[in-house]
Coordinates of C-alpha atoms in Angstrom, one line a residue:
Chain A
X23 CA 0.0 0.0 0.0
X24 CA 1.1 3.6 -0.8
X25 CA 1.6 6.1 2.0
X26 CA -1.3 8.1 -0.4
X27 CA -3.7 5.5 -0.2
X28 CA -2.9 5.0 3.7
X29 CA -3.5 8.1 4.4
X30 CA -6.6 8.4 2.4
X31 CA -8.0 5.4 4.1
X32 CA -6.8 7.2 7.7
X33 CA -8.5 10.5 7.2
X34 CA -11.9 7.8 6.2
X35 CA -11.7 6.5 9.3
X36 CA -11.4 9.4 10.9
X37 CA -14.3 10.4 9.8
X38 CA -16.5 7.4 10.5
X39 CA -15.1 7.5 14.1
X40 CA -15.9 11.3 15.1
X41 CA -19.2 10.2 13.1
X42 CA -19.8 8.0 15.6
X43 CA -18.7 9.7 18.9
X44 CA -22.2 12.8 17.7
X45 CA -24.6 9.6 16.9
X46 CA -23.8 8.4 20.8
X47 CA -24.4 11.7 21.9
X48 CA -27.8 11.5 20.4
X49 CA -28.8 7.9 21.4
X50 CA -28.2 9.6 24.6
X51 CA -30.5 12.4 24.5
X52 CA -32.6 9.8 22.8
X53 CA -32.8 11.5 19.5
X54 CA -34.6 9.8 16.0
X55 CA -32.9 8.6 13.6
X56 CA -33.0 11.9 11.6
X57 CA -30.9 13.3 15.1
X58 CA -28.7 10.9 15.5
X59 CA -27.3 11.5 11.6
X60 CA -27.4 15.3 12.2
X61 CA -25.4 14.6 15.4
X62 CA -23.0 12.4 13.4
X63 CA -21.9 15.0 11.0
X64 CA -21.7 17.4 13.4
X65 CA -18.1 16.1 14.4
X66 CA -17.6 14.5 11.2
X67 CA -17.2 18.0 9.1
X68 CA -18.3 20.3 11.6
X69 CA -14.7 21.4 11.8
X70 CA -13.3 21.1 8.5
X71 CA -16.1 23.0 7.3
X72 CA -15.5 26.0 9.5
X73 CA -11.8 25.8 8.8
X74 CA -12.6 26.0 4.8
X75 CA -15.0 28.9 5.3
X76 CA -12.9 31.0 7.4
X77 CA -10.1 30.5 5.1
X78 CA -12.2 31.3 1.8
X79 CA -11.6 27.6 0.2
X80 CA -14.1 25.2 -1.2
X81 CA -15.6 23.4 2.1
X82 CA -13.9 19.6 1.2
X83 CA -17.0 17.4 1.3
X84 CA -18.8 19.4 -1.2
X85 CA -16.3 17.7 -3.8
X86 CA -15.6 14.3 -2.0
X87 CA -19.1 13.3 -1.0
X88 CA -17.8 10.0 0.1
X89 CA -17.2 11.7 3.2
X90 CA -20.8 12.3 3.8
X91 CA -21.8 8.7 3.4
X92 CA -18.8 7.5 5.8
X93 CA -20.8 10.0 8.3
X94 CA -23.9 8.5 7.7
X95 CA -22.7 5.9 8.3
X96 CA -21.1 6.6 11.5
X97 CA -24.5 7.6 12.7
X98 CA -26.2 4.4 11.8
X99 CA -23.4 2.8 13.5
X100 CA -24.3 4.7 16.6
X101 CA -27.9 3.9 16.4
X102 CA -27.6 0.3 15.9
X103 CA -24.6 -0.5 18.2
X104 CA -24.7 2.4 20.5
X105 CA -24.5 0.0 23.9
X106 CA -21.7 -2.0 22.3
X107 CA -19.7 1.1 21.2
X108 CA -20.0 3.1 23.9
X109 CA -17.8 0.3 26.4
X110 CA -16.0 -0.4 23.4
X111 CA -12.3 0.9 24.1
X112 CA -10.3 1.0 21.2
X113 CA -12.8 3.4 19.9
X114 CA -11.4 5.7 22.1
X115 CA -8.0 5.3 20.4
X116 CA -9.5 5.4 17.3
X117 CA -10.8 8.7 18.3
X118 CA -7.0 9.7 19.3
X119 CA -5.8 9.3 16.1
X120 CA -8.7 11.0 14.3
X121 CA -8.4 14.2 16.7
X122 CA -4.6 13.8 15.6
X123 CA -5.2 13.5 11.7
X124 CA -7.4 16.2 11.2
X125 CA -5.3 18.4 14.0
X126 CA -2.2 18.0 11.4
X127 CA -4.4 18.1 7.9
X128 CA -5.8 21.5 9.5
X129 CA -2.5 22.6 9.8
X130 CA -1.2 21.5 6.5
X131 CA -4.1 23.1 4.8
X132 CA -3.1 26.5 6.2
X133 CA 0.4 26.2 6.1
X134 CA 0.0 25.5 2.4
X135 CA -1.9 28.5 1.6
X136 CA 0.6 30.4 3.4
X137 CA -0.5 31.8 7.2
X138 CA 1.7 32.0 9.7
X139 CA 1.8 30.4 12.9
X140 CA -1.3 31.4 15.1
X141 CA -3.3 30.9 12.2
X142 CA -2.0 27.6 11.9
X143 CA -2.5 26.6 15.2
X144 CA -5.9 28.1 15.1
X145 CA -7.1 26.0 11.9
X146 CA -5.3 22.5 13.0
X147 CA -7.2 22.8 16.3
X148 CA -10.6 24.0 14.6
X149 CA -10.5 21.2 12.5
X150 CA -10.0 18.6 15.6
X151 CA -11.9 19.7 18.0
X152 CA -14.5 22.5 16.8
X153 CA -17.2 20.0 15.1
X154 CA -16.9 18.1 18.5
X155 CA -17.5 21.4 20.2
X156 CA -20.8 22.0 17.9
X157 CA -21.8 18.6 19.1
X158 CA -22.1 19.5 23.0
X159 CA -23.7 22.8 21.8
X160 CA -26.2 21.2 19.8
X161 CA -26.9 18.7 22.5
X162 CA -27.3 21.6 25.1
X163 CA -24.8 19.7 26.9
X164 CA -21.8 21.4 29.0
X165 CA -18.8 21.1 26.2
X166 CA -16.4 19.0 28.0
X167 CA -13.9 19.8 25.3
X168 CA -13.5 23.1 27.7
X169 CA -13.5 21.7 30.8
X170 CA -11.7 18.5 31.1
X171 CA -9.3 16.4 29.6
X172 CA -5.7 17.1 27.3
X173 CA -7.8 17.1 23.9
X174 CA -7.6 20.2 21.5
X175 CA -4.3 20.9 23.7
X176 CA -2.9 17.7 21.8
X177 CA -4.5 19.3 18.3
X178 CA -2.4 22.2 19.0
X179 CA 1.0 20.8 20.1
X180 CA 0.3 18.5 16.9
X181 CA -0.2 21.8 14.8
X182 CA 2.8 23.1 16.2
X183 CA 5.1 20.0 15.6
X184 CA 3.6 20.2 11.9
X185 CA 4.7 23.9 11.4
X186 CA 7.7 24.4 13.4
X187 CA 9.5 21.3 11.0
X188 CA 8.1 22.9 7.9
X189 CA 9.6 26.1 8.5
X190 CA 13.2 24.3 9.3
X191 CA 12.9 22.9 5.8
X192 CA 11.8 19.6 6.6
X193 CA 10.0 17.1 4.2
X194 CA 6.1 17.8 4.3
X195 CA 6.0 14.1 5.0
X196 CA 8.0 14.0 7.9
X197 CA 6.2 17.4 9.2
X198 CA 2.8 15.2 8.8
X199 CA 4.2 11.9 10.6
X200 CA 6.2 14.2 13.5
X201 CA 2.7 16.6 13.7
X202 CA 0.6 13.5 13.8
X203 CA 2.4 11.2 16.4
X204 CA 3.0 14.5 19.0
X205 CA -1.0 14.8 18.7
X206 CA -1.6 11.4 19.5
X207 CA 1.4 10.6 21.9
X208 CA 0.2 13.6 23.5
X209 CA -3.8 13.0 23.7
X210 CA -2.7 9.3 24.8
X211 CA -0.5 10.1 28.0
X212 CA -3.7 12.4 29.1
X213 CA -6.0 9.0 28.3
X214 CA -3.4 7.0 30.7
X215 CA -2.6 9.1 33.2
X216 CA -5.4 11.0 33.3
X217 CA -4.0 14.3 32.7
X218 CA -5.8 18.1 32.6
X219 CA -5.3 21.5 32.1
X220 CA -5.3 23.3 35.0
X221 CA -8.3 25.4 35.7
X222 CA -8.4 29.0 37.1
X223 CA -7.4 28.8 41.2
X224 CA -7.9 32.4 41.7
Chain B
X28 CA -51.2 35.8 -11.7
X29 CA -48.1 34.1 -13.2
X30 CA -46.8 31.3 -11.5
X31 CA -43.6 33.4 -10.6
X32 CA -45.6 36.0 -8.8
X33 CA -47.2 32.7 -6.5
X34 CA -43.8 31.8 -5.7
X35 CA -42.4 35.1 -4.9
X36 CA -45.4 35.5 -3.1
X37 CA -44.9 32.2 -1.4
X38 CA -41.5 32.3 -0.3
X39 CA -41.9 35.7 1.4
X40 CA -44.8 34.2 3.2
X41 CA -42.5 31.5 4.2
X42 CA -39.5 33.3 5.3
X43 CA -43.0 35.6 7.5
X44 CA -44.4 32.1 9.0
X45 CA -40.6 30.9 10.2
X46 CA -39.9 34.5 11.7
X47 CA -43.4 33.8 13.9
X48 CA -42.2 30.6 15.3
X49 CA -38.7 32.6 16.2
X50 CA -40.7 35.1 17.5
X51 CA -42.5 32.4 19.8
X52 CA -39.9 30.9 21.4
X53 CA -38.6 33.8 22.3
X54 CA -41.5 35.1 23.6
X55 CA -42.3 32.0 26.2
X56 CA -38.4 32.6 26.6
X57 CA -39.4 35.8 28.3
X58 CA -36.6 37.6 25.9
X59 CA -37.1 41.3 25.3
X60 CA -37.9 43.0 22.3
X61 CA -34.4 42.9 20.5
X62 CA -34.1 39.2 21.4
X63 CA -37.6 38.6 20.1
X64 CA -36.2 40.3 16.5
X65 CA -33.2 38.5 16.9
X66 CA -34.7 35.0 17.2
X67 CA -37.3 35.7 14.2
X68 CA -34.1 36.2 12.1
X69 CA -33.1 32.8 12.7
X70 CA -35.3 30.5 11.5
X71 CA -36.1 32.7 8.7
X72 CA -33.0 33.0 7.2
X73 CA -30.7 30.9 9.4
X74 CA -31.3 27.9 6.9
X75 CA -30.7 29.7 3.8
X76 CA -27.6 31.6 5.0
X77 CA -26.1 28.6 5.9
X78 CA -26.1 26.8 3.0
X79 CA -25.3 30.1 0.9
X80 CA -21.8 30.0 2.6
X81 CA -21.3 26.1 2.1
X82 CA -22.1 26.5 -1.2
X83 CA -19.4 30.0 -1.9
X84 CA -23.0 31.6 -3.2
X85 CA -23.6 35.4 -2.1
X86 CA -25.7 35.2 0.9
X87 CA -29.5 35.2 -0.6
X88 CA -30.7 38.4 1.9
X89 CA -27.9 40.8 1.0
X90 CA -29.2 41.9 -2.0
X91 CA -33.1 41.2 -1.8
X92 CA -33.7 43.2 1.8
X93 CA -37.4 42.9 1.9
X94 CA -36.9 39.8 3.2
X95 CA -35.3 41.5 6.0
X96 CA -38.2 43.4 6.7
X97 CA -40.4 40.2 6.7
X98 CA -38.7 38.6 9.6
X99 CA -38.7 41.6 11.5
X100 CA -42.3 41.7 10.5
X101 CA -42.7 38.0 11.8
X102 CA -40.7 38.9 14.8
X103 CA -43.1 41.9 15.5
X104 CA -46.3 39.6 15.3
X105 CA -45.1 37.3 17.7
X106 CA -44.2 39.8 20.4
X107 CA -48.1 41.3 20.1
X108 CA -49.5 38.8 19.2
X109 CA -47.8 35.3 20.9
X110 CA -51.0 34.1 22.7
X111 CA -53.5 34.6 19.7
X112 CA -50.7 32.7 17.5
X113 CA -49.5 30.0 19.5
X114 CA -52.9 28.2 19.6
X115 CA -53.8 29.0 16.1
X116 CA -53.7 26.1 14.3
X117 CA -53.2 26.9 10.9
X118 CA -50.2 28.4 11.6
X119 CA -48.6 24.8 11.9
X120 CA -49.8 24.3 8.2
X121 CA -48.2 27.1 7.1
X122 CA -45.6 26.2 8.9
X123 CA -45.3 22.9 6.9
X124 CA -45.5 24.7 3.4
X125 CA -42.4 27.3 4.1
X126 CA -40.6 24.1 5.3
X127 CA -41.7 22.5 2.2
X128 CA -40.9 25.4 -0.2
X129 CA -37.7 26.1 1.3
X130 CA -36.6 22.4 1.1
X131 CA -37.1 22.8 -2.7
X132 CA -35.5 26.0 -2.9
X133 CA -32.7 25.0 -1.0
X134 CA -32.4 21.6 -3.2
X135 CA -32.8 23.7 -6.5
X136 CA -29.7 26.1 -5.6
X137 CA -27.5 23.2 -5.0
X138 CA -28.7 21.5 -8.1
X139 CA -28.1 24.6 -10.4
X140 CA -24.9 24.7 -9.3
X141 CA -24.1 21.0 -10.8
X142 CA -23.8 19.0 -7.2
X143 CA -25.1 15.7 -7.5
X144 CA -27.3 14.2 -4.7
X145 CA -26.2 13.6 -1.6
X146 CA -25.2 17.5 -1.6
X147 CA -28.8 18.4 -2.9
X148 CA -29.9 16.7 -0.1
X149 CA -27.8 18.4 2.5
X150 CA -28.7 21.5 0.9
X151 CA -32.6 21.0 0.7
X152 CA -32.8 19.5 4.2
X153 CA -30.4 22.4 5.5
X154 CA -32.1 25.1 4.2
X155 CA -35.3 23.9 5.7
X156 CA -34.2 23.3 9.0
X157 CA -31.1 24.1 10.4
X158 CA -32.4 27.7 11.3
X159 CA -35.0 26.2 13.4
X160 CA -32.3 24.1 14.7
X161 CA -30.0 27.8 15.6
X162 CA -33.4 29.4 17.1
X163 CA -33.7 25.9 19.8
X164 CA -29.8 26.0 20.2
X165 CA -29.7 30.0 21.3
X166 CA -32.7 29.5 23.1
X167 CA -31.0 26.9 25.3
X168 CA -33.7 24.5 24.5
X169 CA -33.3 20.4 23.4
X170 CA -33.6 20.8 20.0
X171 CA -36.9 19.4 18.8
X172 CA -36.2 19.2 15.4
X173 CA -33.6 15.9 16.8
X174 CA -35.9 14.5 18.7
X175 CA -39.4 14.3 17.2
X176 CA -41.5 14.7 14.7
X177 CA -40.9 13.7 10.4
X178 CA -40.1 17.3 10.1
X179 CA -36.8 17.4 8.6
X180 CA -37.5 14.1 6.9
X181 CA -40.0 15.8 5.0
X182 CA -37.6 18.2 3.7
X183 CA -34.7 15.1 2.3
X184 CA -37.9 13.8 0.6
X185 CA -38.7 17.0 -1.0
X186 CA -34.7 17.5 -2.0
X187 CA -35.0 14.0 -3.5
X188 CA -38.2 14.0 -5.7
X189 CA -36.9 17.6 -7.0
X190 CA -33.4 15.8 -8.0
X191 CA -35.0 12.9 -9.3
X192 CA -37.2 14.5 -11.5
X193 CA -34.6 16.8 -12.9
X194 CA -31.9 14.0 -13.4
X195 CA -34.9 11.8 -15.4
X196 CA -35.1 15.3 -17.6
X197 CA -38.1 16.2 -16.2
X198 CA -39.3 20.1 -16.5
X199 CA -37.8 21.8 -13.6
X200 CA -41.3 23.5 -12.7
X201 CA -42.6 20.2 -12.4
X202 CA -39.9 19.3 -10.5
X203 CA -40.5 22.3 -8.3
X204 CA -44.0 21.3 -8.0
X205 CA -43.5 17.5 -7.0
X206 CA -40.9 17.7 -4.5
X207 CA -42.9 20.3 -2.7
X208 CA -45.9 18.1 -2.7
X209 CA -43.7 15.2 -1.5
X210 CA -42.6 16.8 1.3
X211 CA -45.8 19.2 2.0
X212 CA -48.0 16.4 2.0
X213 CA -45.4 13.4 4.1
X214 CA -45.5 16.4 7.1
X215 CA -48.9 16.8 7.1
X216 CA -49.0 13.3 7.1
X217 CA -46.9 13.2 10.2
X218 CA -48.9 15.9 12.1
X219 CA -51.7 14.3 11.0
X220 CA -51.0 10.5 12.7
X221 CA -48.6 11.8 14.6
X222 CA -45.7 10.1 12.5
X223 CA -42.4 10.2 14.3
X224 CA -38.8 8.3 13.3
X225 CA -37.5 5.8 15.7
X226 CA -35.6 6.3 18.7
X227 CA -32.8 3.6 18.6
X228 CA -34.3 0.8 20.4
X229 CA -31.1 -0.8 21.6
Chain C
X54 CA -0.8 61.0 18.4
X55 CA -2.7 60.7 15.0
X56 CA -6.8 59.8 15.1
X57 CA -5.8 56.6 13.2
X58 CA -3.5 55.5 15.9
X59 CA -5.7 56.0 18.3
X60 CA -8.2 54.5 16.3
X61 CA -6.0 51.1 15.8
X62 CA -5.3 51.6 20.1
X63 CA -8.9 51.3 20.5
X64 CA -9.9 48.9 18.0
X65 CA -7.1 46.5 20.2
X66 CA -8.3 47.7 23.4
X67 CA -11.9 46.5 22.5
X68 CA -10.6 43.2 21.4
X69 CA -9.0 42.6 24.8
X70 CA -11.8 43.6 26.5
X71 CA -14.4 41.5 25.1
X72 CA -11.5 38.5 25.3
X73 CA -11.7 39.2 29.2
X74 CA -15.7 38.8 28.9
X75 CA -15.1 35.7 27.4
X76 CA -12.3 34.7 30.3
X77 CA -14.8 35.5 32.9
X78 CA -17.7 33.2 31.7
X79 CA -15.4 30.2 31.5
X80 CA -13.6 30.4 34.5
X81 CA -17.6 30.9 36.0
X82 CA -18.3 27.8 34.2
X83 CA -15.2 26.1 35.6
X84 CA -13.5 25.4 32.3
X85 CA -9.5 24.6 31.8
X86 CA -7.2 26.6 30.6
X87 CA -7.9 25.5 26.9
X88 CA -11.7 26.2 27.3
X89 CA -10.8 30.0 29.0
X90 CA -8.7 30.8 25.7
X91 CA -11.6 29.5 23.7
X92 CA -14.2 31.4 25.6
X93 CA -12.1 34.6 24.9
X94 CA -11.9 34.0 21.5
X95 CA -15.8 34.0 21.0
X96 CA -16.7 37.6 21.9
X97 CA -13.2 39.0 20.5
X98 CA -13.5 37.5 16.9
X99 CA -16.8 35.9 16.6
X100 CA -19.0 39.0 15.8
X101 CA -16.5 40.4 13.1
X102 CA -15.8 36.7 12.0
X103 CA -19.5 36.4 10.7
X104 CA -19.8 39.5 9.6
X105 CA -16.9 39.0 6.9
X106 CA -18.4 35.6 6.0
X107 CA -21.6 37.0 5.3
X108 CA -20.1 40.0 3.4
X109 CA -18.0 37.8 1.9
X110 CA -15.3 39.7 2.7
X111 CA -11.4 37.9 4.1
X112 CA -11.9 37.3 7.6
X113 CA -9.9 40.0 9.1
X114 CA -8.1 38.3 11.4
X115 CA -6.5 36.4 8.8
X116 CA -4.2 38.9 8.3
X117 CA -3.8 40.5 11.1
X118 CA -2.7 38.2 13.7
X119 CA -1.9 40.7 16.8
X120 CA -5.8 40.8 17.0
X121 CA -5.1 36.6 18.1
X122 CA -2.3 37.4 20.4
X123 CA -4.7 39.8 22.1
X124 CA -7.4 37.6 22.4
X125 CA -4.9 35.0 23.8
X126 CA -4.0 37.8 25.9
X127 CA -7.7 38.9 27.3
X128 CA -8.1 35.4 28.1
X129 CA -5.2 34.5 30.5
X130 CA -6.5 38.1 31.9
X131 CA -9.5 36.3 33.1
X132 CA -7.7 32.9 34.0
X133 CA -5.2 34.7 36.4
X134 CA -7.5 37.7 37.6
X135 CA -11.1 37.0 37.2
X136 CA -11.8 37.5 40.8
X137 CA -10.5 40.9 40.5
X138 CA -11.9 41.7 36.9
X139 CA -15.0 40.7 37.8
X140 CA -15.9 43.4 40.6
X141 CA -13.6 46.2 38.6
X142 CA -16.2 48.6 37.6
X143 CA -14.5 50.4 35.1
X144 CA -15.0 47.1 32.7
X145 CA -18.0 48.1 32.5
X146 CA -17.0 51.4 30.7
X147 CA -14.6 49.5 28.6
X148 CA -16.9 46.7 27.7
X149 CA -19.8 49.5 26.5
X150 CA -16.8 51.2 24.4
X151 CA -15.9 48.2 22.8
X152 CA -19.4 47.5 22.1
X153 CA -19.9 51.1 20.3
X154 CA -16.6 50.6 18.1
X155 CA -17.4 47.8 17.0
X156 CA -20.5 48.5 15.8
X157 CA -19.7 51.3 14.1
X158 CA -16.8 49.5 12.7
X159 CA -19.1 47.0 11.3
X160 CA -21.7 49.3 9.9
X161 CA -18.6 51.3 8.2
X162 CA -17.6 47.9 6.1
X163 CA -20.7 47.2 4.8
X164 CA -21.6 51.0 3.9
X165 CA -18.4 50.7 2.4
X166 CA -19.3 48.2 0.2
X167 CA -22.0 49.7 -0.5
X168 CA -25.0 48.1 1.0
X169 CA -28.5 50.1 2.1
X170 CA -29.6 50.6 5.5
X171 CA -30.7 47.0 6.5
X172 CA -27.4 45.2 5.9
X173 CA -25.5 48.3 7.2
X174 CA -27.7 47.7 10.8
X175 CA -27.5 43.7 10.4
X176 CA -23.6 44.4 10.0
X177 CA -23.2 47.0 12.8
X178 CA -24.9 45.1 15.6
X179 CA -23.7 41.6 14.5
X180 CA -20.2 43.1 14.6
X181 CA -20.8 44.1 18.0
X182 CA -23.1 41.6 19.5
X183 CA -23.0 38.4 18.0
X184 CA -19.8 37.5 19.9
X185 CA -21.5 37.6 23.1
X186 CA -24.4 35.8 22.2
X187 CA -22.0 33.0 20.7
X188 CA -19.7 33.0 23.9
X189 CA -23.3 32.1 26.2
X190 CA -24.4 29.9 23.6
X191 CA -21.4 27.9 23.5
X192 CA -20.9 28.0 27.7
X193 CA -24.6 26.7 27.8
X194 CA -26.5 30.0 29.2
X195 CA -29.2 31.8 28.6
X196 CA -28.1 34.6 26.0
X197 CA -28.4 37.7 28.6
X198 CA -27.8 39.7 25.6
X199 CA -31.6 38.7 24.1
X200 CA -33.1 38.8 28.1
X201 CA -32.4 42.0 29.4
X202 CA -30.4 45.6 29.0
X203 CA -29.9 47.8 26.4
X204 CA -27.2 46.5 24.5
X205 CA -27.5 45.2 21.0
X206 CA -30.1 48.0 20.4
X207 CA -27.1 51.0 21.1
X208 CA -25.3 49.2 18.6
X209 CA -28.0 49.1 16.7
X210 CA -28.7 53.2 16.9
X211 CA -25.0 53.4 16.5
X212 CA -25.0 51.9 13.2
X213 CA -27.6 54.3 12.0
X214 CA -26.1 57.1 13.2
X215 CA -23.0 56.4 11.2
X216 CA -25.2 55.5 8.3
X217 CA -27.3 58.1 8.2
X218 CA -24.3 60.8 8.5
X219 CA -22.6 59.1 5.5
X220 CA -26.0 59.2 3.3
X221 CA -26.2 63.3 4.5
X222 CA -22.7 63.3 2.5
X223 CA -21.3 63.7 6.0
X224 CA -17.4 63.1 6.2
X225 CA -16.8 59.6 7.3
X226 CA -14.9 60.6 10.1
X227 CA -17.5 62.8 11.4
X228 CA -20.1 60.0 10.8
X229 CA -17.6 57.6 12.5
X230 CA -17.5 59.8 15.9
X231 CA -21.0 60.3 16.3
X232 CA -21.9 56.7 15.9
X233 CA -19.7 56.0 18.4
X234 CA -20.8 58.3 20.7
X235 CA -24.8 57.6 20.1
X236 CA -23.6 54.0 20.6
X237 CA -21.9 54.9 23.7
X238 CA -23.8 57.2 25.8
X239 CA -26.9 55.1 25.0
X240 CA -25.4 52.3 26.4
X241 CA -24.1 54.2 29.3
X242 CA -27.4 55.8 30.2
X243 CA -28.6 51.9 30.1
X244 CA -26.0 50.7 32.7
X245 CA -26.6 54.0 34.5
X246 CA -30.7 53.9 35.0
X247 CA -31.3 50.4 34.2
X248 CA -32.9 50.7 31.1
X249 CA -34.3 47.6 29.4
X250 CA -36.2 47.0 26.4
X251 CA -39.8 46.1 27.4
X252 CA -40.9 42.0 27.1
X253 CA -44.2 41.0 25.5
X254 CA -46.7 42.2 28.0
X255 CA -49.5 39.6 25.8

């Protein structure tokens, strides 16, 4: 297999994954079926498609409409094996590495159109963590992606990683490997050990 | 009158009825009069904004302002008017027809524009209902749309009989015409019985 | 010191201030460090954010990234010295100048562009209000800004003021002060004598 068609099939799964986390969210507010897919593309595009329309480019599923049927997907996944998914660990991995792929295609996408660093940290987090964000809104649930947990921080040490090496002259590819392992190495030390961000003790 | 009058005629209606049921909410929200304005704006042109930016379209209100002045219209009504409204019943039917003209319009736009149809779909069902989706979300409520009701449902089924019709070469007016029957007539069927989706049962 | 100095001193000064609004609400709501910066990033950017969308205009902080470093900035304002913030009255006065520069900042693009009086208002008080109402949106709270207070609405007489002046083949400076200061002392009288707008007496 080609590093190409790996990542291709990565950023799929990525997809289907986050997909999945909004169709649990929904089963859980016991949503219908029309919910539980709204809720599934929710984290599915939710951030990608900010990122595109804040940077004036073509939103990407418009073009690759597979992407919307690996969503649906995701949501009928949800609504049919909800109880079985929701104990089911590796997802959360899975969800890791999804957070860690889009955190670093974000990045890439903005590097390449030629922003500087905050705005490059600002779209590789967007497009990691903001459709996850929408989710909790839309649920009327407290976003937990701002309260707890080392999630969108690992977006944005991914982002950086992804940057800093492009600007030393390193290979895009290596940028993308280095960006995408600091993400997930990152988000998976705060899984273990339980690590947070420290909140305001004044 | 020509048939392009009745559908001028009938889209501002629409973008009027939506503003009401902003205006409700709002209303029963206890919100003051700006907030009352401010929620009429959302369902009434919430949808349609939306999917003007997804698609890279101008946004549809810039340029045609009276339709401004309708949802402040329908916002006003609602404020004066909320308890004579709320109980009257065919509101809910017209109610059902801008849902049902919007979905068409929404599907038409995205169909001009060459997308095939799982993007007329999003488009149809998106302009139809994510604004009444914002006005539930700002107001801090469970969004109904999620939870109950063929409402949005209606709306994909209108989106697909319009692209159907149009991919088998049928005239686009009849197109127009059938897919806003479709979904018209599948949500009055649903307020009707009492239709609803299923929850996930699992 | 030139007026377009000062100009660019306040334009920063309101970004900070509105990022310390945001600050405030998320260390309320008991969110990390991550979720603070968020929450500061909503009032600062999120009005003007929108508005260029809509407009169709770059999104101006695109380009100018000190605006991020501010926001950043506002934020960790909040995280270390909400406590003290919160009770420090003259916020207040720094909150409602924000408020009237950015509407009239608002209402100046789209006049510039040449739009009529509706989108010029739409423009003006999105610019200015729209960030607040996304920051309680997002930290799951009733949007004050629709409830109670005169707040939206000064920006709203702001942006017609500056409108207005510009039609009467005012200079733009001129119309640029007075707008501000309509903006301004109306929302001062507001915080002053507790003016709200009324709620639906029906």
């Amino acid at each position: 297999m080609s590093p190409d068609f790996l990542l291709l099939f990565a950023d799929r799964a990525g997809v289907f994954v986050f997909a999945i986390s909004g169709g649990i969210v929904a089963v859980r507010k016991q949503m219908d079926l029309f919910g539980v897919i709204v809720m599934a593309f929710l984290p599915a595009i939710g951030g990608g498609t900010l990122r595109d329309l804040i940077l004036s480019q073509p939103v990407f599923w418009l073009e690759d409409t597979q992407i919307l049927g690996l969503a649906v997907a995701g949501g009928l996944a949800a609504f049919f094996f909800h109880r079985w998914l929701e104990n089911f660990r590796p997802l959360r991995w899975a969800d890791a590495f999804g957070m860690a792929l889009f955190a670093v295609t974000g990045a890439a996408k903005a590097t390449a159109l030629g922003f500087g660093l905050p705005v490059v940290l600002i779209m590789g987090t967007m497009t990691a963590s903001a459709g996850g964000l929408l989710r909790d809104v839309v649920a009327n649930e407290e976003p937990l992606l701002l309260k707890k947990d080392i999630y969108a921080t690992a977006a944005l040490l991914g982002s950086a990683v992804y940057f800093v090496i492009c600007m030393w002259g390193g290979d895009e590819a290596l940028a993308f490997a280095l960006g995408l392992a600091a993400a997930f190495v990152l988000r998976a030390l705060a899984i273990i050990f339980h690590l947070s961000l420290p909140r305001s003790p004044f």
